[in-house]
Amino acid sequence: MSLFERILFVLAGLFIVLNWGLIMTGIIRKIIARVGMRRGIKVYQPYINLVKNFSIRSQLSHGVMFYLGPVFRLSGGVGIFLFMPMIYGSEYWTNFSFTGDLILISYFMFFGMLGMALGAGEGGHPYSAIGVSRGLAQFTAIELPLTLAILSIAIQYHTISLTEIVAAQQGGIRNWTLVTNPLATAAAMLSFLGAMGHSPFNVVMAPQENPIGPPTEYHGTFLGVLQTNRAILHVVEAVLYMNLFFGGATNWGTLILKTFLIYFWSVFVGMVFPRFRVDQSIPWLLKIPLAIGILAIIIFMI
Amino acid sequence: MSEKKDIPEDMFLAPENRKHTVTGPDGEVIHVDPLNDYFCQDLPKVEAPYKGVLEKFLNWARAESLWVLAYGTGCGSIELPPLFSPRFDAYRFGVMMRPTPRQSGVLIISGYLAVKTLKRAIRSYEQMQNPKYVIALGSCTINGGMYFDSYNTINRLDHYLPVDVYIAGCMPRPEAILAGFNKLKERIKSGNAEGANHYAENLEWYKANQKKIIKDWNMPTYNW
């Protein structure tokens, strides 16, 4: 396959992922509404919001970094996608995955946060600064169990290539990391709760309260870019967990089903438990998930 | 502080917003003009809408996604939280509360507007971005209502902000507010809800009215 064809398939994949992300957001918000005994938004409401935000006529800037914040955030999300093998065994949907893609992807997960921190900082609103400092502190605590789980898997499969990790899990549920390495899966799925930003770990955005967090000053197209990124990011992060722990996907149908169920795990927990303060969420992440993550490493040391 | 007597137009500025000098740690003297240094002095421009089908489509999107500034004045603000409860559920009409004026498109003036609050309402309205709409809730915003002869509330809101939809009542029930949202949607879809452009065109008139009421102006002419 030529480079040109490959780029075409990457763009097509990005299009599918963006649309699935928007639809998934709509479905999830519908489910949350039904749990609250409301009718809830239309399933296609995220599309309308996106169009509306891109149609705002006047926009303000606070400086160069303010522009670059959403751009960095989007490149974080798209960066994860670019190096993520989406469909196992497919020549067309493996994007630009290579031998060390797992390391690069875990770098990209933090990259967007840092770019957003710089942009939101230049916005100058106190709530942005509070949101960013909470977000970075909490995300550091989220990354620890996840990194330990990734290391545990790397030791288990002797590789840091996502394609090879998925290949090792083929042939039924018995071969999934979920079964062969339950400790690493438990640590990572607990950190996943934090990574998705649903309750109890949504103090960073704290929607519909006074401090909306980092995007307080972002509006119009800036906010549209951030929404686009969030739709992509939710799907690709779920795809990362699917590849690591749940046997990957061999076609788009499986991918959509598995990413939905993985994402729904964080929503399910969020609908039951109320919001943590940031001084509660970080110690929580540093206790049980971190302990399980360390156990997952120690098991391979013995 | 020393120039307090020289500049009469600074009368309504708070001391920290008047021109003053600051002495740095190494003895250098810095002249500070807060209104020019810290605030944007530009005035709003009329942003012409697109023509034809594109503007119709964008107006449909704007109408179906009304983001309301979570800001309440007067007694009507207590009628807003029930909108998002299971009984009334405004989400199904695409209505959502936003905590920051930057992201919201609808400002609800929910009841009587004290002079002190009018200043905050103007600041919040001006911080919102161009297609923006004002809903005036309750009879106090129409003719002053039961506060018509009060010494510190305004009587007619549309002298100070361009109002798109009035919802009469004292107080209107949440059902009436939902009907008001639907009225606003019709207005946006028909392309008549150009309040922000109207405000920019008639800025002098609005500012003259506002400054007549607000004695401690203490902010730039237009709050971006």
Short mmCIF file of C-alpha atoms in Angstrom, two decimals:
data_model
loop_
_atom_site.label_atom_id
_atom_site.label_comp_id
_atom_site.label_asym_id
_atom_site.label_seq_id
_atom_site.Cartn_x
_atom_site.Cartn_y
_atom_site.Cartn_z
CA MET A 1 0.00 0.00 0.00
CA SER A 2 1.43 3.38 -0.99
CA LEU A 3 1.90 6.21 1.46
CA PHE A 4 -0.86 8.21 -0.22
CA GLU A 5 -3.37 5.37 0.21
CA ARG A 6 -2.29 4.96 3.81
CA ILE A 7 -2.91 8.65 4.53
CA LEU A 8 -6.35 8.38 2.89
CA PHE A 9 -7.26 5.46 5.15
CA VAL A 10 -5.96 7.31 8.24
CA LEU A 11 -8.21 10.27 7.39
CA ALA A 12 -11.17 7.97 6.78
CA GLY A 13 -10.50 6.26 10.11
CA LEU A 14 -10.33 9.64 11.85
CA PHE A 15 -13.69 10.54 10.31
CA ILE A 16 -15.26 7.31 11.57
CA VAL A 17 -13.77 7.78 15.04
CA LEU A 18 -14.94 11.40 15.28
CA ASN A 19 -18.50 10.48 14.30
CA TRP A 20 -18.63 7.49 16.62
CA GLY A 21 -17.29 9.70 19.41
CA LEU A 22 -20.04 12.28 18.88
CA ILE A 23 -22.79 9.67 18.64
CA MET A 24 -21.43 7.83 21.69
CA THR A 25 -21.46 11.09 23.68
CA GLY A 26 -25.09 11.59 22.68
CA ILE A 27 -26.10 8.02 23.60
CA ILE A 28 -24.31 8.24 26.93
CA ARG A 29 -25.99 11.53 27.81
CA LYS A 30 -29.32 10.01 26.84
CA ILE A 31 -28.65 7.09 29.18
CA ILE A 32 -27.64 9.43 32.01
CA ALA A 33 -30.87 11.36 31.43
CA ARG A 34 -32.98 8.18 31.55
CA VAL A 35 -31.31 7.20 34.83
CA GLY A 36 -32.37 10.60 36.15
CA MET A 37 -35.92 9.94 34.84
CA ARG A 38 -35.61 12.65 32.17
CA ARG A 39 -36.12 12.38 28.43
CA GLY A 40 -32.73 13.96 27.84
CA ILE A 41 -31.07 15.50 24.80
CA LYS A 42 -31.47 14.36 21.23
CA VAL A 43 -28.88 11.74 20.29
CA TYR A 44 -27.52 14.06 17.59
CA GLN A 45 -27.30 17.07 19.94
CA PRO A 46 -23.43 16.96 20.05
CA TYR A 47 -23.42 17.61 16.27
CA ILE A 48 -25.69 20.64 16.68
CA ASN A 49 -23.55 22.00 19.49
CA LEU A 50 -20.47 21.57 17.31
CA VAL A 51 -22.03 23.39 14.35
CA LYS A 52 -23.25 26.14 16.64
CA ASN A 53 -19.85 26.66 18.21
CA PHE A 54 -18.19 26.88 14.81
CA SER A 55 -20.81 29.45 13.75
CA ILE A 56 -20.09 32.00 16.49
CA ARG A 57 -19.35 35.27 14.67
CA SER A 58 -17.07 37.24 16.98
CA GLN A 59 -14.17 35.76 18.86
CA LEU A 60 -11.59 37.04 21.29
CA SER A 61 -8.00 36.10 21.76
CA HIS A 62 -5.76 36.48 24.79
CA GLY A 63 -2.51 35.81 22.92
CA VAL A 64 -0.63 33.18 20.91
CA MET A 65 -0.70 30.46 23.57
CA PHE A 66 -4.47 30.92 23.87
CA TYR A 67 -4.73 29.91 20.20
CA LEU A 68 -2.29 27.04 20.58
CA GLY A 69 -3.99 25.51 23.65
CA PRO A 70 -6.86 23.83 21.74
CA VAL A 71 -4.48 23.01 18.88
CA PHE A 72 -2.15 21.15 21.26
CA ARG A 73 -5.13 19.43 22.86
CA LEU A 74 -6.40 18.29 19.45
CA SER A 75 -2.96 17.15 18.35
CA GLY A 76 -2.81 15.10 21.56
CA GLY A 77 -6.03 13.30 20.63
CA VAL A 78 -5.18 12.91 16.94
CA GLY A 79 -1.62 11.87 17.88
CA ILE A 80 -2.94 8.94 19.90
CA PHE A 81 -5.14 7.99 16.95
CA LEU A 82 -2.32 8.20 14.39
CA PHE A 83 -0.20 5.58 16.15
CA MET A 84 -3.04 3.34 17.33
CA PRO A 85 -3.71 0.08 15.46
CA MET A 86 -7.52 0.20 15.22
CA ILE A 87 -8.45 -3.11 13.59
CA TYR A 88 -6.24 -6.15 14.21
CA GLY A 89 -5.22 -8.09 11.11
CA SER A 90 -6.36 -5.35 8.75
CA GLU A 91 -3.86 -3.89 6.34
CA TYR A 92 -5.86 -0.67 6.03
CA TRP A 93 -6.80 0.33 9.59
CA THR A 94 -3.55 -0.05 11.47
CA ASN A 95 -2.63 3.64 10.95
CA PHE A 96 1.07 4.39 11.58
CA SER A 97 1.56 1.88 14.40
CA PHE A 98 5.13 0.65 14.83
CA THR A 99 7.19 -1.37 17.31
CA GLY A 100 7.30 1.18 20.12
CA ASP A 101 3.88 2.79 19.68
CA LEU A 102 2.73 2.10 23.25
CA ILE A 103 5.38 4.44 24.68
CA LEU A 104 4.56 7.19 22.18
CA ILE A 105 0.83 6.89 22.88
CA SER A 106 1.29 7.19 26.63
CA TYR A 107 3.35 10.32 25.94
CA PHE A 108 0.61 11.80 23.76
CA MET A 109 -1.91 11.24 26.56
CA PHE A 110 -0.11 13.84 28.68
CA PHE A 111 0.87 16.14 25.81
CA GLY A 112 -2.64 17.53 25.27
CA MET A 113 -3.05 18.26 28.97
CA LEU A 114 0.17 20.28 29.05
CA GLY A 115 -0.74 22.28 25.93
CA MET A 116 -4.16 23.02 27.40
CA ALA A 117 -2.50 24.14 30.65
CA LEU A 118 -0.41 26.73 28.77
CA GLY A 119 -3.41 27.96 26.76
CA ALA A 120 -5.79 28.13 29.69
CA GLY A 121 -3.11 29.89 31.72
CA GLU A 122 -2.90 32.67 29.16
CA GLY A 123 -6.69 33.02 29.24
CA GLY A 124 -6.03 34.58 32.61
CA HIS A 125 -9.23 33.49 34.33
CA PRO A 126 -8.66 32.29 37.92
CA TYR A 127 -11.01 29.32 37.38
CA SER A 128 -8.85 28.19 34.44
CA ALA A 129 -5.77 28.16 36.63
CA ILE A 130 -7.60 26.26 39.38
CA GLY A 131 -8.97 23.75 36.86
CA VAL A 132 -5.59 23.20 35.23
CA SER A 133 -3.73 22.69 38.49
CA ARG A 134 -6.41 20.24 39.64
CA GLY A 135 -6.36 18.49 36.27
CA LEU A 136 -2.60 18.07 36.08
CA ALA A 137 -2.35 16.88 39.70
CA GLN A 138 -5.16 14.37 39.23
CA PHE A 139 -3.91 13.17 35.85
CA THR A 140 -0.47 12.47 37.31
CA ALA A 141 -2.13 10.25 39.91
CA ILE A 142 -4.19 8.59 37.13
CA GLU A 143 -1.11 7.87 35.02
CA LEU A 144 0.71 5.99 37.82
CA PRO A 145 -1.50 2.86 38.00
CA LEU A 146 -1.89 2.90 34.22
CA THR A 147 1.87 3.05 33.64
CA LEU A 148 2.41 0.19 36.10
CA ALA A 149 -0.26 -1.84 34.27
CA ILE A 150 1.38 -1.10 30.91
CA LEU A 151 4.78 -2.14 32.31
CA SER A 152 3.24 -5.32 33.67
CA ILE A 153 1.83 -6.15 30.23
CA ALA A 154 5.14 -5.31 28.58
CA ILE A 155 6.88 -7.77 30.91
CA GLN A 156 4.16 -10.37 30.34
CA TYR A 157 4.22 -10.25 26.52
CA HIS A 158 7.89 -9.15 26.11
CA THR A 159 6.91 -6.35 23.74
CA ILE A 160 5.82 -2.71 23.68
CA SER A 161 4.11 -2.99 20.30
CA LEU A 162 0.34 -2.74 20.51
CA THR A 163 -0.13 -4.93 17.43
CA GLU A 164 1.89 -7.73 19.03
CA ILE A 165 0.03 -7.34 22.33
CA VAL A 166 -3.28 -7.71 20.46
CA ALA A 167 -1.89 -10.66 18.49
CA ALA A 168 -0.98 -12.43 21.74
CA GLN A 169 -4.62 -12.13 22.91
CA GLN A 170 -6.28 -13.67 19.87
CA GLY A 171 -8.24 -16.94 20.05
CA GLY A 172 -11.04 -16.35 22.54
CA ILE A 173 -11.69 -14.71 25.86
CA ARG A 174 -9.31 -17.12 27.64
CA ASN A 175 -6.36 -15.36 26.00
CA TRP A 176 -7.41 -11.80 26.84
CA THR A 177 -5.20 -9.87 29.27
CA LEU A 178 -8.36 -9.58 31.36
CA VAL A 179 -7.98 -13.30 32.14
CA THR A 180 -4.23 -13.80 31.86
CA ASN A 181 -3.27 -10.71 33.87
CA PRO A 182 -6.28 -9.63 35.96
CA LEU A 183 -4.23 -7.47 38.34
CA ALA A 184 -2.91 -5.20 35.59
CA THR A 185 -6.44 -4.99 34.13
CA ALA A 186 -7.91 -4.03 37.50
CA ALA A 187 -5.30 -1.31 38.09
CA ALA A 188 -5.77 0.13 34.60
CA MET A 189 -9.58 0.02 34.67
CA LEU A 190 -9.59 1.87 38.00
CA SER A 191 -7.33 4.55 36.53
CA PHE A 192 -9.60 4.60 33.45
CA LEU A 193 -12.39 5.95 35.69
CA GLY A 194 -10.25 9.01 36.27
CA ALA A 195 -9.04 9.38 32.69
CA MET A 196 -12.57 9.71 31.28
CA GLY A 197 -13.48 12.63 33.52
CA HIS A 198 -16.84 11.34 34.68
CA SER A 199 -17.98 11.48 38.28
CA PRO A 200 -16.36 10.77 40.81
CA PHE A 201 -13.31 12.25 39.07
CA ASN A 202 -14.93 15.20 37.28
CA VAL A 203 -13.83 17.92 39.64
CA VAL A 204 -11.51 19.25 36.90
CA MET A 205 -14.35 20.33 34.63
CA ALA A 206 -17.04 20.36 37.34
CA PRO A 207 -19.68 21.08 34.70
CA GLN A 208 -22.59 23.32 35.61
CA GLU A 209 -20.86 24.68 38.65
CA ASN A 210 -19.17 28.00 38.85
CA PRO A 211 -15.69 26.88 37.89
CA ILE A 212 -15.92 25.03 34.59
CA GLY A 213 -12.17 24.55 34.77
CA PRO A 214 -9.60 24.94 31.99
CA PRO A 215 -11.96 25.98 29.14
CA THR A 216 -13.56 28.88 31.08
CA GLU A 217 -12.36 31.49 28.56
CA TYR A 218 -12.70 29.29 25.46
CA HIS A 219 -15.63 29.98 23.17
CA GLY A 220 -16.73 29.62 19.59
CA THR A 221 -14.26 27.85 17.34
CA PHE A 222 -11.81 27.27 20.21
CA LEU A 223 -14.49 25.37 22.10
CA GLY A 224 -15.50 23.56 18.90
CA VAL A 225 -11.94 22.28 18.53
CA LEU A 226 -11.94 21.16 22.16
CA GLN A 227 -15.26 19.33 21.66
CA THR A 228 -13.94 17.65 18.51
CA ASN A 229 -10.91 16.53 20.46
CA ARG A 230 -12.99 15.17 23.31
CA ALA A 231 -15.06 13.06 20.92
CA ILE A 232 -11.89 11.61 19.33
CA LEU A 233 -10.08 11.20 22.64
CA HIS A 234 -12.87 9.23 24.33
CA VAL A 235 -12.92 6.70 21.51
CA VAL A 236 -9.16 6.30 21.06
CA GLU A 237 -8.54 5.95 24.80
CA ALA A 238 -11.21 3.27 24.93
CA VAL A 239 -9.51 1.64 21.91
CA LEU A 240 -6.19 1.70 23.80
CA TYR A 241 -7.75 -0.16 26.73
CA MET A 242 -9.48 -2.53 24.32
CA ASN A 243 -6.17 -3.34 22.65
CA LEU A 244 -4.35 -3.76 25.93
CA PHE A 245 -6.85 -5.78 27.95
CA PHE A 246 -9.85 -6.91 25.90
CA GLY A 247 -8.38 -8.65 22.89
CA GLY A 248 -8.55 -5.84 20.35
CA ALA A 249 -11.03 -5.80 17.50
CA THR A 250 -11.03 -7.57 14.15
CA ASN A 251 -13.74 -5.41 12.58
CA TRP A 252 -15.43 -2.04 13.14
CA GLY A 253 -18.54 -3.62 14.67
CA THR A 254 -16.52 -5.26 17.44
CA LEU A 255 -14.58 -2.04 17.95
CA ILE A 256 -17.75 0.02 18.37
CA LEU A 257 -19.31 -2.49 20.77
CA LYS A 258 -16.19 -2.89 22.89
CA THR A 259 -15.34 0.83 23.08
CA PHE A 260 -18.92 1.57 24.08
CA LEU A 261 -18.85 -1.01 26.88
CA ILE A 262 -15.43 0.16 28.10
CA TYR A 263 -16.53 3.80 28.08
CA PHE A 264 -19.80 2.86 29.73
CA TRP A 265 -17.86 1.38 32.65
CA SER A 266 -16.75 4.88 33.68
CA VAL A 267 -20.27 6.27 33.16
CA PHE A 268 -21.80 3.40 35.16
CA VAL A 269 -19.53 4.14 38.12
CA GLY A 270 -20.10 7.86 37.69
CA MET A 271 -23.87 7.54 37.91
CA VAL A 272 -23.60 5.73 41.24
CA PHE A 273 -20.90 7.67 43.06
CA PRO A 274 -20.79 11.41 43.80
CA ARG A 275 -17.90 13.68 42.98
CA PHE A 276 -14.56 13.49 44.77
CA ARG A 277 -12.76 16.63 45.79
CA VAL A 278 -9.26 16.71 44.33
CA ASP A 279 -7.73 16.07 47.76
CA GLN A 280 -9.87 12.92 48.00
CA SER A 281 -9.40 11.62 44.45
CA ILE A 282 -5.59 11.72 44.41
CA PRO A 283 -5.14 9.76 47.67
CA TRP A 284 -7.77 7.26 46.44
CA LEU A 285 -5.85 6.70 43.20
CA LEU A 286 -2.60 6.41 45.11
CA LYS A 287 -3.96 3.73 47.44
CA ILE A 288 -5.89 0.79 45.95
CA PRO A 289 -5.19 1.19 42.18
CA LEU A 290 -1.50 1.90 42.78
CA ALA A 291 -1.20 -1.07 45.19
CA ILE A 292 -2.82 -3.36 42.61
CA GLY A 293 -0.51 -1.96 39.93
CA ILE A 294 2.58 -2.66 42.03
CA LEU A 295 1.29 -6.20 42.73
CA ALA A 296 0.88 -6.70 38.97
CA ILE A 297 4.58 -5.90 38.55
CA ILE A 298 5.78 -7.90 41.57
CA ILE A 299 4.04 -11.06 40.34
CA PHE A 300 6.37 -11.16 37.35
CA MET A 301 9.42 -10.50 39.53
CA ILE A 302 8.92 -13.58 41.68
CA MET B 1 -3.50 58.83 43.35
CA SER B 2 -1.92 62.26 43.13
CA GLU B 3 -3.76 63.08 39.89
CA LYS B 4 -7.15 62.68 41.53
CA LYS B 5 -8.01 66.41 41.24
CA ASP B 6 -6.71 66.95 37.69
CA ILE B 7 -8.93 64.55 35.80
CA PRO B 8 -12.63 65.13 36.24
CA GLU B 9 -13.67 62.26 33.94
CA ASP B 10 -12.07 59.87 36.44
CA MET B 11 -14.76 60.80 38.92
CA PHE B 12 -16.53 57.47 38.70
CA LEU B 13 -13.40 55.31 38.58
CA ALA B 14 -12.32 53.29 41.56
CA PRO B 15 -8.90 54.41 42.90
CA GLU B 16 -7.16 51.30 41.47
CA ASN B 17 -8.49 52.11 37.98
CA ARG B 18 -7.24 55.71 37.87
CA LYS B 19 -3.97 56.61 36.18
CA HIS B 20 -1.20 56.25 38.70
CA THR B 21 2.52 55.61 39.01
CA VAL B 22 4.18 52.60 40.58
CA THR B 23 7.75 52.56 41.88
CA GLY B 24 9.59 49.35 41.10
CA PRO B 25 12.02 47.58 43.44
CA ASP B 26 15.02 49.25 41.74
CA GLY B 27 13.50 52.72 41.97
CA GLU B 28 12.18 52.93 38.38
CA VAL B 29 8.90 54.78 37.99
CA ILE B 30 6.19 53.06 35.91
CA HIS B 31 3.13 54.96 34.64
CA VAL B 32 0.02 52.80 34.72
CA ASP B 33 -3.22 53.61 32.91
CA PRO B 34 -5.37 50.64 34.00
CA LEU B 35 -8.27 51.17 31.61
CA ASN B 36 -5.94 51.15 28.60
CA ASP B 37 -3.34 48.70 29.92
CA TYR B 38 -5.62 46.02 31.39
CA PHE B 39 -8.81 46.33 29.30
CA CYS B 40 -9.59 46.24 25.61
CA GLN B 41 -10.99 49.61 24.48
CA ASP B 42 -12.38 48.41 21.12
CA LEU B 43 -16.08 48.81 20.41
CA PRO B 44 -18.17 45.99 18.95
CA LYS B 45 -18.69 45.76 15.18
CA VAL B 46 -21.75 44.69 13.25
CA GLU B 47 -21.06 41.13 12.09
CA ALA B 48 -23.05 40.67 8.91
CA PRO B 49 -24.90 37.35 8.71
CA TYR B 50 -24.26 35.02 5.77
CA LYS B 51 -26.86 34.84 3.05
CA GLY B 52 -29.24 32.15 1.91
CA VAL B 53 -29.29 28.50 2.88
CA LEU B 54 -26.04 28.60 4.89
CA GLU B 55 -27.35 31.21 7.32
CA LYS B 56 -30.64 29.28 7.59
CA PHE B 57 -28.72 26.13 8.52
CA LEU B 58 -26.53 27.99 11.03
CA ASN B 59 -29.59 29.66 12.53
CA TRP B 60 -31.21 26.25 12.91
CA ALA B 61 -28.12 25.02 14.77
CA ARG B 62 -28.07 28.15 16.95
CA ALA B 63 -31.75 27.72 17.74
CA GLU B 64 -31.44 24.04 18.61
CA SER B 65 -28.47 24.59 20.91
CA LEU B 66 -29.31 27.39 23.34
CA TRP B 67 -26.65 27.73 26.00
CA VAL B 68 -27.98 29.79 28.86
CA LEU B 69 -25.77 31.77 31.18
CA ALA B 70 -26.33 30.45 34.69
CA TYR B 71 -27.02 33.87 36.12
CA GLY B 72 -30.08 35.01 37.94
CA THR B 73 -31.43 38.34 39.06
CA GLY B 74 -34.46 38.87 41.21
CA CYS B 75 -37.09 36.31 42.14
CA GLY B 76 -37.31 34.66 38.70
CA SER B 77 -33.99 32.90 39.12
CA ILE B 78 -35.70 30.41 41.42
CA GLU B 79 -37.88 29.33 38.48
CA LEU B 80 -34.84 28.35 36.42
CA PRO B 81 -33.40 25.34 38.34
CA PRO B 82 -36.69 23.36 38.02
CA LEU B 83 -36.31 23.64 34.23
CA PHE B 84 -33.55 21.06 34.41
CA SER B 85 -35.38 18.70 36.75
CA PRO B 86 -37.14 15.57 35.45
CA ARG B 87 -40.52 17.30 35.49
CA PHE B 88 -39.69 20.04 32.96
CA ASP B 89 -36.40 18.81 31.45
CA ALA B 90 -35.31 21.69 29.23
CA TYR B 91 -32.42 19.55 27.91
CA ARG B 92 -34.77 17.93 25.39
CA PHE B 93 -35.11 21.35 23.70
CA GLY B 94 -31.33 21.69 23.41
CA VAL B 95 -31.20 24.12 26.32
CA MET B 96 -28.20 23.86 28.58
CA MET B 97 -26.75 25.98 31.39
CA ARG B 98 -23.18 27.24 31.02
CA PRO B 99 -21.25 28.74 33.93
CA THR B 100 -19.27 31.23 31.84
CA PRO B 101 -20.56 34.07 29.63
CA ARG B 102 -17.94 33.22 26.99
CA GLN B 103 -19.67 29.97 26.11
CA SER B 104 -23.28 31.01 26.52
CA GLY B 105 -25.62 32.54 23.97
CA VAL B 106 -28.71 33.34 26.00
CA LEU B 107 -28.95 35.75 28.91
CA ILE B 108 -32.09 35.48 31.02
CA ILE B 109 -32.91 38.60 33.01
CA SER B 110 -35.09 36.84 35.52
CA GLY B 111 -37.02 39.55 37.26
CA TYR B 112 -36.50 43.03 38.68
CA LEU B 113 -33.12 44.55 37.87
CA ALA B 114 -31.56 46.66 40.59
CA VAL B 115 -29.21 49.40 39.43
CA LYS B 116 -26.32 47.56 41.06
CA THR B 117 -27.25 44.35 39.22
CA LEU B 118 -27.80 46.15 35.92
CA LYS B 119 -24.08 46.87 35.79
CA ARG B 120 -23.28 43.15 36.23
CA ALA B 121 -25.93 42.18 33.68
CA ILE B 122 -24.38 44.57 31.14
CA ARG B 123 -20.89 43.20 31.79
CA SER B 124 -22.12 39.62 31.43
CA TYR B 125 -24.03 40.46 28.24
CA GLU B 126 -21.05 42.17 26.67
CA GLN B 127 -18.75 39.27 27.49
CA MET B 128 -20.94 36.93 25.46
CA GLN B 129 -20.07 36.54 21.77
CA ASN B 130 -21.98 37.74 18.77
CA PRO B 131 -25.12 35.73 18.10
CA LYS B 132 -26.52 36.32 21.59
CA TYR B 133 -30.06 36.60 22.81
CA VAL B 134 -31.80 38.13 25.82
CA ILE B 135 -34.93 36.72 27.40
CA ALA B 136 -36.72 39.04 29.79
CA LEU B 137 -38.65 37.15 32.44
CA GLY B 138 -41.53 38.53 34.43
CA SER B 139 -43.42 41.82 34.35
CA CYS B 140 -40.65 43.69 36.20
CA THR B 141 -38.58 43.70 33.02
CA ILE B 142 -41.47 45.03 30.93
CA ASN B 143 -42.68 48.02 32.92
CA GLY B 144 -41.18 47.65 36.38
CA GLY B 145 -44.02 45.46 37.66
CA MET B 146 -44.66 45.84 41.35
CA TYR B 147 -41.38 47.75 41.63
CA PHE B 148 -42.48 50.42 39.15
CA ASP B 149 -41.80 53.30 41.58
CA SER B 150 -38.83 51.81 43.37
CA TYR B 151 -35.82 54.11 43.76
CA ASN B 152 -33.23 51.54 42.76
CA THR B 153 -34.69 49.31 40.03
CA ILE B 154 -35.03 50.00 36.34
CA ASN B 155 -38.43 49.84 34.70
CA ARG B 156 -37.93 49.01 31.02
CA LEU B 157 -35.17 46.53 30.26
CA ASP B 158 -35.08 47.21 26.51
CA HIS B 159 -33.69 50.68 27.17
CA TYR B 160 -30.52 49.02 28.38
CA LEU B 161 -30.18 45.68 26.58
CA PRO B 162 -31.76 44.47 23.30
CA VAL B 163 -34.49 42.06 24.37
CA ASP B 164 -35.55 39.21 22.06
CA VAL B 165 -38.39 37.60 23.97
CA TYR B 166 -40.51 38.79 26.88
CA ILE B 167 -42.20 36.27 29.13
CA ALA B 168 -44.94 38.00 31.09
CA GLY B 169 -46.10 36.92 34.51
CA CYS B 170 -45.29 37.39 38.16
CA MET B 171 -43.64 34.95 38.28
CA PRO B 172 -43.95 32.91 35.06
CA ARG B 173 -44.07 29.17 35.71
CA PRO B 174 -41.39 26.93 34.17
CA GLU B 175 -43.90 25.92 31.47
CA ALA B 176 -44.07 29.57 30.43
CA ILE B 177 -40.28 29.72 30.28
CA LEU B 178 -40.22 26.63 28.05
CA ALA B 179 -42.78 28.34 25.79
CA GLY B 180 -40.49 31.36 25.78
CA PHE B 181 -37.56 29.22 24.67
CA ASN B 182 -39.66 27.90 21.80
CA LYS B 183 -40.65 31.46 20.86
CA LEU B 184 -36.96 32.42 20.86
CA LYS B 185 -36.20 29.42 18.63
CA GLU B 186 -38.79 30.55 16.10
CA ARG B 187 -37.33 34.04 16.16
CA ILE B 188 -33.77 32.78 15.61
CA LYS B 189 -34.85 30.46 12.81
CA SER B 190 -36.65 33.30 11.05
CA GLY B 191 -33.41 35.31 11.14
CA ASN B 192 -34.85 38.19 13.18
CA ALA B 193 -32.88 37.62 16.36
CA GLU B 194 -30.00 39.98 15.58
CA GLY B 195 -29.91 41.61 18.99
CA ALA B 196 -26.12 41.69 19.18
CA ASN B 197 -25.85 43.57 15.88
CA HIS B 198 -28.64 45.91 16.96
CA TYR B 199 -26.73 46.62 20.15
CA ALA B 200 -23.53 47.33 18.19
CA GLU B 201 -25.37 49.65 15.78
CA ASN B 202 -27.11 51.64 18.50
CA LEU B 203 -24.30 51.44 21.02
CA GLU B 204 -24.32 55.20 21.72
CA TRP B 205 -27.99 55.23 22.63
CA TYR B 206 -27.67 52.16 24.86
CA LYS B 207 -24.55 53.52 26.55
CA ALA B 208 -26.18 56.90 27.16
CA ASN B 209 -29.15 55.18 28.81
CA GLN B 210 -26.90 52.91 30.87
CA LYS B 211 -24.61 55.70 32.04
CA LYS B 212 -27.61 57.81 33.03
CA ILE B 213 -28.56 55.11 35.55
CA ILE B 214 -25.20 53.71 36.64
CA LYS B 215 -23.36 56.42 38.55
CA ASP B 216 -20.23 54.41 39.46
CA TRP B 217 -19.40 53.29 35.92
CA ASN B 218 -15.79 52.31 36.72
CA MET B 219 -15.19 50.06 33.70
CA PRO B 220 -14.35 50.47 30.01
CA THR B 221 -17.14 51.55 27.65
CA TYR B 222 -17.58 48.02 26.31
CA ASN B 223 -16.59 45.01 28.43
CA TRP B 224 -15.18 42.40 26.05
#
